[in-house]
Amino acid sequence: DTAVSQTPKYLVTQMGNDKSIKCEQNLGHDTMYWYKQDSKKFLKIMFSYNNKELIINETVPNRFSPKSPDKAHLNLHINSLELGDSAVYFCASSLSLAPQAEQYFGPGTRLTVT
Amino acid sequence: RKEVEQDPGPFNVPEGATVAFNCTYSNSASQSFFWYRQDCRKEPKLLMSVYSSGNEDGRFTAQLNRASQYISLLIRDSKLSDSATYLCVVNKPGTASKLTFGTGTRLQVTL
């Protein structure tokens, strides 16, 4: 049973397109996150949601719009894709917003923009 | 100064060796510290939380030095399967838990 799952695993698309990545967790966690890992392997938070409410929006271009239909799901929609958006996007979840709450990551979505 | 700094390595060690990784963090108000492990083309996975008094989990020992803002990870009796990138992770104090990841230290254990 996968704890945090993401679809699709790979996404290849052209510049200017709009695409979505879905994330689901079956851990009963309240908090979910989106991270971006670039070609230099630097992992950086983009957004976090707690009980469907946006908590962190880390100066991400507004072409990126997260949506949380319920606390088990956090989707990421990206408009007008650019070459620089190519990266691996990881979804994660944690029990709560507490600083000591451990985060569990999904398998990642490898996005390539051509 | 970077928020979380690690030596990128790679550390190439033979099986059975003991290896130590260090990490420094810039925000003295940080409260939570972790080591994550990331295999090539995989997601980061929590290896262990780091507690003030230091903690051990099998062959892995983590230490925290708040005065020097320094975290370490010691791996004893290295196995081939320990080959991975080890990420030092520190929470950024604020209204919500936000983790800052180091760029990782790559470990390669060889026969």
CSV table of C-alpha atoms in Angstrom, one decimal:
chain,number,residue,atom,x,y,z
A,1,ASP,CA,0.0,0.0,0.0
A,2,THR,CA,1.6,3.2,-1.2
A,3,ALA,CA,1.5,5.9,1.5
A,4,VAL,CA,2.0,9.0,-0.7
A,5,SER,CA,1.3,8.5,-4.4
A,6,GLN,CA,1.7,10.8,-7.3
A,7,THR,CA,0.6,10.7,-10.9
A,8,PRO,CA,2.0,10.8,-13.5
A,9,LYS,CA,5.5,9.5,-12.7
A,10,TYR,CA,6.9,11.1,-15.9
A,11,LEU,CA,5.6,14.0,-17.9
A,12,VAL,CA,7.1,15.3,-21.1
A,13,THR,CA,5.5,18.4,-22.6
A,14,GLN,CA,6.1,21.4,-24.8
A,15,MET,CA,6.6,25.0,-23.7
A,16,GLY,CA,3.4,26.9,-23.3
A,17,ASN,CA,1.3,23.9,-22.4
A,18,ASP,CA,-0.7,23.5,-19.2
A,19,LYS,CA,-0.4,20.3,-17.1
A,20,SER,CA,-1.4,18.9,-13.7
A,21,ILE,CA,0.2,16.6,-11.2
A,22,LYS,CA,-1.9,14.7,-8.7
A,23,CYS,CA,-1.0,13.6,-5.2
A,24,GLU,CA,-2.8,11.5,-2.7
A,25,GLN,CA,-1.9,10.3,0.8
A,26,ASN,CA,-3.6,7.5,2.7
A,27,LEU,CA,-1.8,8.1,6.0
A,28,GLY,CA,-4.5,10.2,7.5
A,29,HIS,CA,-2.2,13.2,7.7
A,30,ASP,CA,-3.4,16.8,8.0
A,31,THR,CA,-0.6,18.5,6.1
A,32,MET,CA,0.7,18.2,2.6
A,33,TYR,CA,3.5,19.8,0.6
A,34,TRP,CA,4.9,20.3,-2.9
A,35,TYR,CA,8.6,20.4,-3.4
A,36,LYS,CA,10.7,21.0,-6.5
A,37,GLN,CA,14.1,19.4,-7.0
A,38,ASP,CA,16.1,21.0,-9.7
A,39,SER,CA,19.0,19.6,-11.8
A,40,LYS,CA,21.5,20.4,-9.1
A,41,LYS,CA,19.5,18.2,-6.7
A,42,PHE,CA,18.5,21.1,-4.5
A,43,LEU,CA,15.1,20.3,-2.9
A,44,LYS,CA,13.0,23.4,-2.2
A,45,ILE,CA,9.5,23.8,-0.7
A,46,MET,CA,6.9,25.4,-2.9
A,47,PHE,CA,3.6,25.1,-1.0
A,48,SER,CA,2.1,23.5,2.0
A,49,TYR,CA,-1.5,22.9,2.9
A,50,ASN,CA,-3.0,22.1,6.3
A,51,ASN,CA,-6.6,20.7,6.3
A,52,LYS,CA,-7.1,22.1,2.8
A,53,GLU,CA,-5.9,25.5,3.8
A,54,LEU,CA,-2.9,27.1,2.1
A,55,ILE,CA,-0.1,27.7,4.7
A,56,ILE,CA,3.1,28.3,2.8
A,57,ASN,CA,3.4,29.8,-0.6
A,58,GLU,CA,7.1,30.1,-1.2
A,59,THR,CA,7.5,32.9,-3.8
A,60,VAL,CA,6.5,30.5,-6.6
A,61,PRO,CA,5.3,32.1,-9.9
A,62,ASN,CA,1.5,32.3,-10.1
A,63,ARG,CA,1.6,30.0,-13.1
A,64,PHE,CA,1.7,27.3,-10.3
A,65,SER,CA,-1.6,26.8,-8.6
A,66,PRO,CA,-2.1,24.1,-6.0
A,67,LYS,CA,-5.5,22.8,-5.1
A,68,SER,CA,-6.6,20.6,-2.2
A,69,PRO,CA,-10.1,19.2,-2.7
A,70,ASP,CA,-9.7,17.3,0.6
A,71,LYS,CA,-7.0,16.8,3.1
A,72,ALA,CA,-5.9,13.5,1.4
A,73,HIS,CA,-5.3,15.2,-1.9
A,74,LEU,CA,-3.1,18.0,-3.1
A,75,ASN,CA,-2.8,18.6,-6.8
A,76,LEU,CA,-0.5,21.0,-8.7
A,77,HIS,CA,-1.6,22.7,-11.9
A,78,ILE,CA,1.0,24.5,-14.0
A,79,ASN,CA,0.1,27.0,-16.7
A,80,SER,CA,2.2,28.1,-19.6
A,81,LEU,CA,5.1,25.8,-18.9
A,82,GLU,CA,8.6,27.1,-19.3
A,83,LEU,CA,11.9,25.3,-19.9
A,84,GLY,CA,13.0,26.2,-16.4
A,85,ASP,CA,10.1,24.3,-14.9
A,86,SER,CA,11.9,21.0,-15.8
A,87,ALA,CA,12.6,19.3,-12.5
A,88,VAL,CA,11.4,16.5,-10.3
A,89,TYR,CA,8.3,17.5,-8.3
A,90,PHE,CA,7.7,15.7,-5.0
A,91,CYS,CA,4.6,15.7,-2.9
A,92,ALA,CA,4.9,15.0,0.8
A,93,SER,CA,2.7,14.8,3.8
A,94,SER,CA,3.1,15.0,7.6
A,95,LEU,CA,0.8,14.3,10.5
A,96,SER,CA,0.6,18.0,11.4
A,97,LEU,CA,2.4,21.4,11.1
A,98,ALA,CA,4.4,20.7,14.2
A,99,PRO,CA,8.1,21.4,13.6
A,100,GLN,CA,9.0,17.8,14.7
A,101,ALA,CA,6.5,16.2,12.4
A,102,GLU,CA,8.2,13.9,10.0
A,103,GLN,CA,7.5,14.3,6.3
A,104,TYR,CA,6.8,11.4,4.0
A,105,PHE,CA,7.5,11.8,0.3
A,106,GLY,CA,5.8,10.5,-2.8
A,107,PRO,CA,7.9,8.9,-5.6
A,108,GLY,CA,8.2,12.2,-7.6
A,109,THR,CA,7.0,13.4,-11.0
A,110,ARG,CA,9.8,14.0,-13.4
A,111,LEU,CA,8.7,16.9,-15.6
A,112,THR,CA,10.6,17.7,-18.8
A,113,VAL,CA,9.6,20.8,-20.8
A,114,THR,CA,10.9,20.9,-24.4
B,1,ARG,CA,25.7,32.0,4.5
B,2,LYS,CA,23.5,29.1,3.3
B,3,GLU,CA,20.7,28.1,5.6
B,4,VAL,CA,21.9,24.5,5.7
B,5,GLU,CA,25.4,23.6,4.5
B,6,GLN,CA,26.9,20.2,3.8
B,7,ASP,CA,30.0,18.9,2.1
B,8,PRO,CA,28.7,17.4,-1.2
B,9,GLY,CA,31.3,14.7,-1.2
B,10,PRO,CA,31.4,12.1,-2.7
B,11,PHE,CA,32.7,10.1,0.2
B,12,ASN,CA,34.1,6.8,-1.2
B,13,VAL,CA,34.6,4.3,1.6
B,14,PRO,CA,35.2,0.5,1.7
B,15,GLU,CA,32.6,-1.8,3.2
B,16,GLY,CA,32.9,-2.0,6.9
B,17,ALA,CA,34.4,1.5,7.3
B,18,THR,CA,33.0,4.1,9.6
B,19,VAL,CA,32.1,7.4,8.0
B,20,ALA,CA,30.9,10.7,9.4
B,21,PHE,CA,29.0,13.5,7.7
B,22,ASN,CA,28.7,17.0,9.1
B,23,CYS,CA,26.2,19.8,8.5
B,24,THR,CA,25.9,23.3,9.8
B,25,TYR,CA,22.8,25.5,9.9
B,26,SER,CA,22.4,29.2,10.1
B,27,ASN,CA,19.2,29.8,12.1
B,28,SER,CA,19.8,29.5,15.8
B,29,ALA,CA,16.1,29.3,16.5
B,30,SER,CA,15.7,26.1,14.5
B,31,GLN,CA,14.0,23.4,16.7
B,32,SER,CA,13.9,20.2,14.6
B,33,PHE,CA,16.6,18.4,12.8
B,34,PHE,CA,16.6,15.3,10.6
B,35,TRP,CA,18.7,13.2,8.3
B,36,TYR,CA,17.0,12.0,5.2
B,37,ARG,CA,18.4,9.5,2.7
B,38,GLN,CA,17.9,9.8,-1.1
B,39,ASP,CA,18.8,7.1,-3.5
B,40,CYS,CA,19.4,7.9,-7.1
B,41,ARG,CA,16.2,8.9,-8.9
B,42,LYS,CA,14.1,8.2,-5.8
B,43,GLU,CA,12.3,10.2,-3.2
B,44,PRO,CA,13.9,11.3,0.1
B,45,LYS,CA,13.2,9.0,2.9
B,46,LEU,CA,13.5,9.8,6.6
B,47,LEU,CA,16.6,8.1,8.1
B,48,MET,CA,16.3,9.6,11.6
B,49,SER,CA,15.3,12.6,13.6
B,50,VAL,CA,18.1,14.2,15.6
B,51,TYR,CA,17.5,14.8,19.3
B,52,SER,CA,19.4,17.2,21.6
B,53,SER,CA,21.0,14.4,23.6
B,54,GLY,CA,22.1,12.6,20.5
B,55,ASN,CA,20.5,9.3,19.3
B,56,GLU,CA,21.4,6.0,17.8
B,57,ASP,CA,19.5,3.7,15.5
B,58,GLY,CA,21.5,0.5,14.8
B,59,ARG,CA,24.6,1.5,12.9
B,60,PHE,CA,23.6,5.1,12.7
B,61,THR,CA,24.3,7.8,15.3
B,62,ALA,CA,23.2,11.4,15.1
B,63,GLN,CA,24.5,14.2,17.2
B,64,LEU,CA,23.4,17.8,17.6
B,65,ASN,CA,25.5,20.7,18.9
B,66,ARG,CA,23.2,23.7,19.3
B,67,ALA,CA,26.0,26.0,20.5
B,68,SER,CA,28.0,25.5,17.2
B,69,GLN,CA,24.8,24.9,15.1
B,70,TYR,CA,26.2,21.7,13.9
B,71,ILE,CA,24.6,18.3,13.2
B,72,SER,CA,26.5,15.0,12.5
B,73,LEU,CA,25.7,11.6,11.2
B,74,LEU,CA,28.0,8.6,11.9
B,75,ILE,CA,27.6,5.4,10.0
B,76,ARG,CA,29.4,2.4,11.4
B,77,ASP,CA,30.2,-0.9,9.5
B,78,SER,CA,29.2,0.6,6.2
B,79,LYS,CA,27.3,-1.6,3.8
B,80,LEU,CA,27.0,-1.4,0.0
B,81,SER,CA,23.4,-0.6,0.5
B,82,ASP,CA,24.3,2.5,2.4
B,83,SER,CA,25.4,4.1,-0.9
B,84,ALA,CA,23.1,7.1,-1.3
B,85,THR,CA,22.9,10.9,-0.8
B,86,TYR,CA,22.3,12.0,2.8
B,87,LEU,CA,20.3,15.1,3.3
B,88,CYS,CA,20.6,17.3,6.4
B,89,VAL,CA,17.3,18.9,7.1
B,90,VAL,CA,16.4,21.7,9.5
B,91,ASN,CA,13.1,23.3,10.3
B,92,LYS,CA,12.8,27.0,9.6
B,93,PRO,CA,11.1,28.6,12.6
B,94,GLY,CA,7.9,30.5,11.7
B,95,THR,CA,4.2,30.1,11.8
B,96,ALA,CA,4.3,26.8,10.1
B,97,SER,CA,6.8,24.0,9.8
B,98,LYS,CA,9.0,24.5,6.8
B,99,LEU,CA,11.9,22.2,6.3
B,100,THR,CA,15.1,23.5,4.7
B,101,PHE,CA,17.1,20.8,3.0
B,102,GLY,CA,20.9,20.8,2.5
B,103,THR,CA,22.1,19.8,-0.9
B,104,GLY,CA,23.2,16.5,0.4
B,105,THR,CA,26.4,14.5,0.9
B,106,ARG,CA,26.9,11.6,-1.5
B,107,LEU,CA,28.2,8.3,-0.1
B,108,GLN,CA,29.6,5.5,-2.2
B,109,VAL,CA,30.5,2.3,-0.4
B,110,THR,CA,32.7,-0.1,-2.3
B,111,LEU,CA,33.8,-3.7,-2.0
